Amino acid sequence: MNRRTFLKWQMRGIVLAGTGLGLGNSLLSLDALAASEPASLQATGDSRPDVAVIRGDPAAAARAAVNMLGGMSRFVKPGQKVLIKPNMSFAQTPDKATTTHPEVVREILVMCKEAGAGSVRVLDHSLQNPALALQRSGILDACNSVQSGICHHLMDADFYVDAPLEAALSMRENAFMRDALEADVIIAAPVAKSHGSTGVSLSLKGQMGLILNRSSMHSRYPLSTSIVDLNTKVKPHLAVIDATRVLSTGGPGGPGKVLLPGEIIASADPVAADSTAVASYEWGGMRIAPRQVAYLREAHDRGLGRMDIENLIISRNTL
Amino acid sequence: MKASKNRSRRFSTQRVIQTASLLLFLYLLSTVLFPLSSSLPGTLPAELFLRLDPLVALAIPVSARELIGNLVPGLLVLLSAIFFGRVFCGYLCPFGTTLDFMRILLNKIFGTRPRRDKARAESAGPVPGGLKYLLLAIILGSAVIGVNQSHWLAPIPLITRFYALLLHPLLLLAAKSGLEAAKTLATILPEEMNPAWLQYMQIPARHFYTLYFLLLFFASLFWLERLKPRFWCSRLCPAGALLSLLDALPRRLFPFLPRWGRMTSACINCGSCAAACPTGAIEPAGEKTRAGECIACRHCAEVCPAGAVRFGFSASSGSLCSTRLPSRRFFLAGAGAGVLLSGTGLSGTGNLLKDVGQGSLWSSSCIRPPGSLPEPDFLKRCLRCGECMKACPSNGLQPTWFAAGVDGAFSPILIPRRGPCEPDCNVCGLVCPTGAIQALALPDKQQAKLGTAVVMQERCLAYAEGKRCVVCQEVCPYGSIRLEQPPGRPGAVPSGVPAPVVNPVKCFGCGYCEHHCPVRIPAVVVYPLNALRFTGTNYRQLAQQAGLELNPVSGDAPPEDYAGPPDNSAGGLPPGFTE
C-alpha cells in the first residue's frame, strides 16, 4: 500500500463520517451547523486530496466534495464577495444535461452563506432567451429559495467593463463582468458536457460566460489559447463540476447522449477538475485523455493548473 | 370665465371616455409580449382596437375575398355610424385622442394660434374634407381588385405602430437612462441599502426599421393639429370617411331615419359653434350640422351662448343635417385611380415576389413569421399594425422597407441577425388581428418552418480559416447542425477542424446560428428556403408530409441516443478533441 492509496482509504472514511453528520445537520440551523462541525471532519493540511469525486444526490455530493477539500471556509472568508458561475445558458430542463443541476447551485450558494460570505451572486451570460433559460434550468428558483435577487443573466453591455489580460498570449483585452473583476472568490459550477469545437466544456471553458465579446475568441484568436488567456484573468478559485448528468455527445446545446454518473468533481485547481472529468467519462463513446483537450494541455503548460491527474491525489467516494 | 370653461372641457364626458379608451388601448398594447399574459381583464383580446377599425373591417375582407370573423367588431362600428355618425372618432379612436392630446400639449408649449376657423369654414370649398373620400375610394378600388392598400392610411394600425414601434422604444431608452442614473446614485448609499434588484435591473433595447417614416408621418399630423384641429380626422382619415358615408348616405335615401346627434333649438345664428367646431361640421350660421363630419365632441354645446345645442335622438334629421358629399363621379374616379394604382403594382415585376410559379422572383431576405399565410394571401391581410413586432421577444421581427416589394412595405420579416425566432414562443400569430400570421398552438408553431440555414463556406471560420468555432452548432435549438471534420486544404487550412453542416430536414430556420455567428458578415445565413406557408393550422401534419424532423431540444422528447459523428480524418475522435 503506497501513500496515495492509503490517503484514498482515509478520505473515504472521512467522507462517510461527514455525510452522516451532514444529513443530521440539515435539521439544524445554519449557524449551529457551522459551529458544531468538528474540525476533525474537515480535511486539513496534507490530508486534503487535490480532487474530490463524490457520487450521490446532487446537493449532498456537492457538499461532501467541497468538505473533502477542506470545506467552503477554506475558499470563502467572512465578508468576501463571491461569484458563482454555473452553466445556465440554455433554455432546457436539467434532464437535457446542458445546464448545471439547480440543487448543486443551491448547495454551493448555501455553503457560501454558511462560510459567511458578504455577498454571493449567481451570474451568467446566456446564449438563449435569458428569462427562459433562468426559469427552465430551475436555477433561478433554486437560488431564490435561498436569497432572491442574486441570480441573473447579465445581457446588457453596461454590466461589463473593459479590462486588460496582462498574462495573455493572444486575447489581451475584453470586457469583463464587473462582478467577476470585483469578486474575491470565483466558483465555477459547470455541468460536464461535450463541446463541438473544444471537445469538452467544463470549468475553464465555462468562464466564457463572464465576458461580453465571446465572438472574438472564435474569430480573432486561437480558441484554446484565448480560453487559457481568459482564465489567467478570472480563473476560478474553486471548481465544482456537476457530473450528475454528463452530455457525452452533441454538446454543448444538445441533443446528445446523456450519461448518468451521479458524481460531483471538486478541486481548487480547475485544470485538475476538468482533467478528472475528461478522464472519468466516455466522450462520444471513447475514452479521452486530458492532453487531448487542447486548452487543458495549454493551461497545464502555462502553469494554470495540472492535467497530469495520475500524479495527483484524487479521492473517489460514494455517499 | 375662460378658466371655468377649460375645466369643464377637461372633465367633459367626452374627455373622460376618450382618456379611458386611450388608456385601455395602451394597456392592451403593453400586454403584447412574450409570454402572452392570460390575465387580461375579462376576455378582451390584446388586439381589440385593431378589430374595431371600420376601414380594416371592410377593406381587408374585400381584398382577401373572405369573411374574417375577428373583424366583425369593426363592421359593427361601421354600422353604428348609421345611427351615431362618427361617435367612434370622437370617443373611442386612440388616433383621434392622441391628436387631441398632442394639440393640447403643443398649444401649451407654443401658445394657441389665432383661430381663423370661421373664415375658413365660410370659404371652404364645395366638399369640405373631400380628400379623405378620395383616399377611401382609392383604397376600396384597390381592394376590389384584390390589393390591400389600407395599411398606408388605416388609423388604428398606424397609431398602434406609432406607439409600439416608435414611442415604446423611445420610452425604454429614456427609462434606461433613468435606471443608469438611479444605479449611479445608489452607489453612494451604504451597501445594505443598495438593493440587488436595482443593481441588476436590465431594460432591453428595442430597435426597428422604418421609424423615420413614422416620425415624419406623425410629426406632420401633429403640426397640422395646430393649424386645424383634427386635421387628420376631417381631411385625411379614410376610416373616418367611411363612417361619414354611412352616416350621410342612408339619410339621403331615408330622410326620416332616426339618428342620435347634434340638435339645435332657438339658435340665434351667432356662429360661435361653427367657429369652435374642430372638424368643421357646422354650417357657418350654426344651425345645421354637416352629416358625417360631427364627432360629437360637444365643443359647440359648450360655447353656445344661448344654450341652444343638445345631443340626442331625433327623427327629423332633415332640418339638422345638410348632407354634403362628393359626387358619385368623384367616387368612381377615385376608385378608378385605386384600380389603376394597384393594377400598376400587379403588373410590375415586383409583384412576382408574391408568386411561386416559373419566372417568379424570390426575395432572399423575406423570412415571414411562423404560420404566415402564403405570400399573396399574407399581403392581402397584413395591416402593418406592428403587433407581431411588438410581441417578438428577440426583436427579430422587423418592418421591412422593400424586402417584400413596394406593396409589402412595413410588413414583418424576421431579421435573424438582430434576433432569432424563439422556439418556445408563438405570440406573433396569437396577436395578429387578421390571421395573416395564423394563430398556432406551440407544437404546430414549432413545425412552421421559416427557412433553412446555409453555411457560407467561403467565410466560415472552420472552412475558410480552419479555426475552432462551430458556435452555430452550439446554439442550434433544433440540433440541426452536425459537425464534420473536412480534410482541409494543404498549406492553408488544417485538417480535422470541426466544421458545421446543416441538416435541412431538421432546420427550422429560427436563425439562432445566424444571430450568434462570430463572423461580422454572418457565415451562416437563413434563407426562406422550403418555408412552410400553408392556409391552415395543422403544421404538425404538414411538416410530417414534407418529411421534416423538427424537434426543439427543449421539448419533452427524451434526449436521443446520438451515435456521434462518422469516422473522419481526425482519427475517429469525437469533434473538438485532438490527438
CSV table of C-alpha atoms in Angstrom, one decimal, chain A residues 25-36:
chain,number,residue,atom,x,y,z
A,25,ASN,CA,-27.2,18.9,10.1
A,26,SER,CA,-30.0,19.7,7.7
A,27,LEU,CA,-32.3,19.7,10.7
A,28,LEU,CA,-30.2,22.3,12.5
A,29,SER,CA,-29.9,25.9,11.8
A,30,LEU,CA,-27.1,27.1,9.7
A,31,ASP,CA,-25.3,28.9,12.5
A,32,ALA,CA,-25.5,25.8,14.6
A,33,LEU,CA,-24.1,23.8,11.7
A,34,ALA,CA,-21.1,26.0,11.2
A,35,ALA,CA,-20.4,26.0,14.9
A,36,SER,CA,-21.0,22.3,15.5
